[in-house]
Steps between C-alpha positions, in 0.01 A plus 500: 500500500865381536747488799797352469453134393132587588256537216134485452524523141678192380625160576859469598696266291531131560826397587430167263616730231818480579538124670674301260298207720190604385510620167315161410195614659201690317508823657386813366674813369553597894627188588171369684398125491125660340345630208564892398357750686469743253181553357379356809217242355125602600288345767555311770650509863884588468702204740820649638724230579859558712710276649900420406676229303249277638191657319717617230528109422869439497577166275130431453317499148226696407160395706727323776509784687239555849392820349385300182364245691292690674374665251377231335247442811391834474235719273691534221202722347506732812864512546834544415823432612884703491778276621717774633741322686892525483767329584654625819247707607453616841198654631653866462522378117108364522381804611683746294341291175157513689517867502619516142134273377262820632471639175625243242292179615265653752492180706195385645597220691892475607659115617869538644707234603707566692848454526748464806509796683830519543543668183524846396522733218777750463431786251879654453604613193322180332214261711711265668281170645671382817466168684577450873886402424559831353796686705269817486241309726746416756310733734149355418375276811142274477311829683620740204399222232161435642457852538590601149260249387222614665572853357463346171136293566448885648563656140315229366165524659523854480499512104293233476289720736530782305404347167225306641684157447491173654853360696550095518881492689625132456906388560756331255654370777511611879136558622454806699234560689353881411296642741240794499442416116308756381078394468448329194857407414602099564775359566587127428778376797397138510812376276699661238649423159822325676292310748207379287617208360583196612153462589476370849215332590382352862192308368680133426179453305593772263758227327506705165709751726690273700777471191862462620652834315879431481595822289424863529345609222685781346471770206706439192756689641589256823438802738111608493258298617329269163145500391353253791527795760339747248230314405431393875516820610284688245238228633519539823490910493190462257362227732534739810450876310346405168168610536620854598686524175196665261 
């Protein structure tokens, strides 16, 4: 079925394809940041993945990325992972790709990262991602954000209800607290992406993490968040929701 910018047929486009930013990156023929979905390999547990720039991997390499860090703590035999994210993504945009998986990767399990809520998708006469600057948001308050969100994690737990998937909600950088999750889905609020790293300890006998950090650490790019926050985070989300990832 198709509606609109709706479909439950295909994936929409990436909008890496046509980022002259990004064109480094190994992405495949729809501009995703994983392998091919077409034939869609045999066996094991599809891994949706969804998130913006963040989980996209914006001025990281290849394996730098949380969702490739976490899945090298995972059952690689039992598993496997799409990296759907995009850059500039809002959660309208998450959701409309969600819908789009049902019958091209059948996900099993389905990991979103959120972005800030303040964002939204616009689907004019092209998909237009806007951020909370925008001039056509000027009538957006915090209620209407936090409300459109939630209709989002809605539409999420109800496919994921629908097609008998499991729902891990985790944030790239605000942390939102989501409440009434649906039985059986988790959601990981504890830190995000942006807040991960430094690592503060309160132990003084912990000296290994007690190092002065001076710099951010930053992406290649000077703007997203570098490799120390991705590969603390994928630890700490496998740490706290690893064992329900099988």
């Amino acid at each position: 079925m198709k509606q609109g910018y709706y479909t439950d047929d295909d994936i929409p486009k990436s909008t890496a394809l046509d980022s002259k930013t990004i064109v480094d990156y190994k992405i495949n023929s729809y501009g995703y940041r994983c392998p091919e979905f077409r034939p869609l390999p045999p066996g094991k547990k599809n891994v949706v993945i969804l998130g913006d720039s963040h989980t996209f991997g914006e001025g990281l390499d290849p394996g730098e990325v949380w969702v490739d860090q976490l899945y090298k703590k995972v059952d690689q035999t039992r598993l496997r992972f799409w990296n759907l994210g995009q850059p500039g993504a809002s959660a309208d945009k998450i959701v409309r790709i969600l819908y789009a998986t049902e019958k091209v990767l059948y996900p099993n399990i389905i990991i979103v990262c959120w972005p800030l809520w303040s964002r939204r998708e616009r689907l004019d006469s092209y998909p237009q991602s806007l951020t909370s600057h925008d001039p056509l948001l000027k009538t957006e308050t915090e209620k209407t954000d936090q409300n459109n969100f939630f209709k989002n994690v809605f539409f999420v737990e109800k496919f994921a209800e629908k097609n008998n998937a499991k729902t891990f909600h985790c944030f790239a950088q605000d942390v939102y607290n989501i409440p009434n999750v649906t039985p059986g889905a988790m959601s990981y609020n504890d830190t995000s992406l942006k807040l991960c790293w430094p690592v503060w300890s309160v132990t003084k006998s912990e000296k290994e993490k007690r190092i002065r950090i001076t710099k951010p650490s930053l992406a290649k790019d000077g703007i997203h968040y570098g490799v120390e926050h991705h590969i603390k985070f994928a630890e700490l989300f496998y740490d706290r929701l690893g064992i329900k990832l099988k």
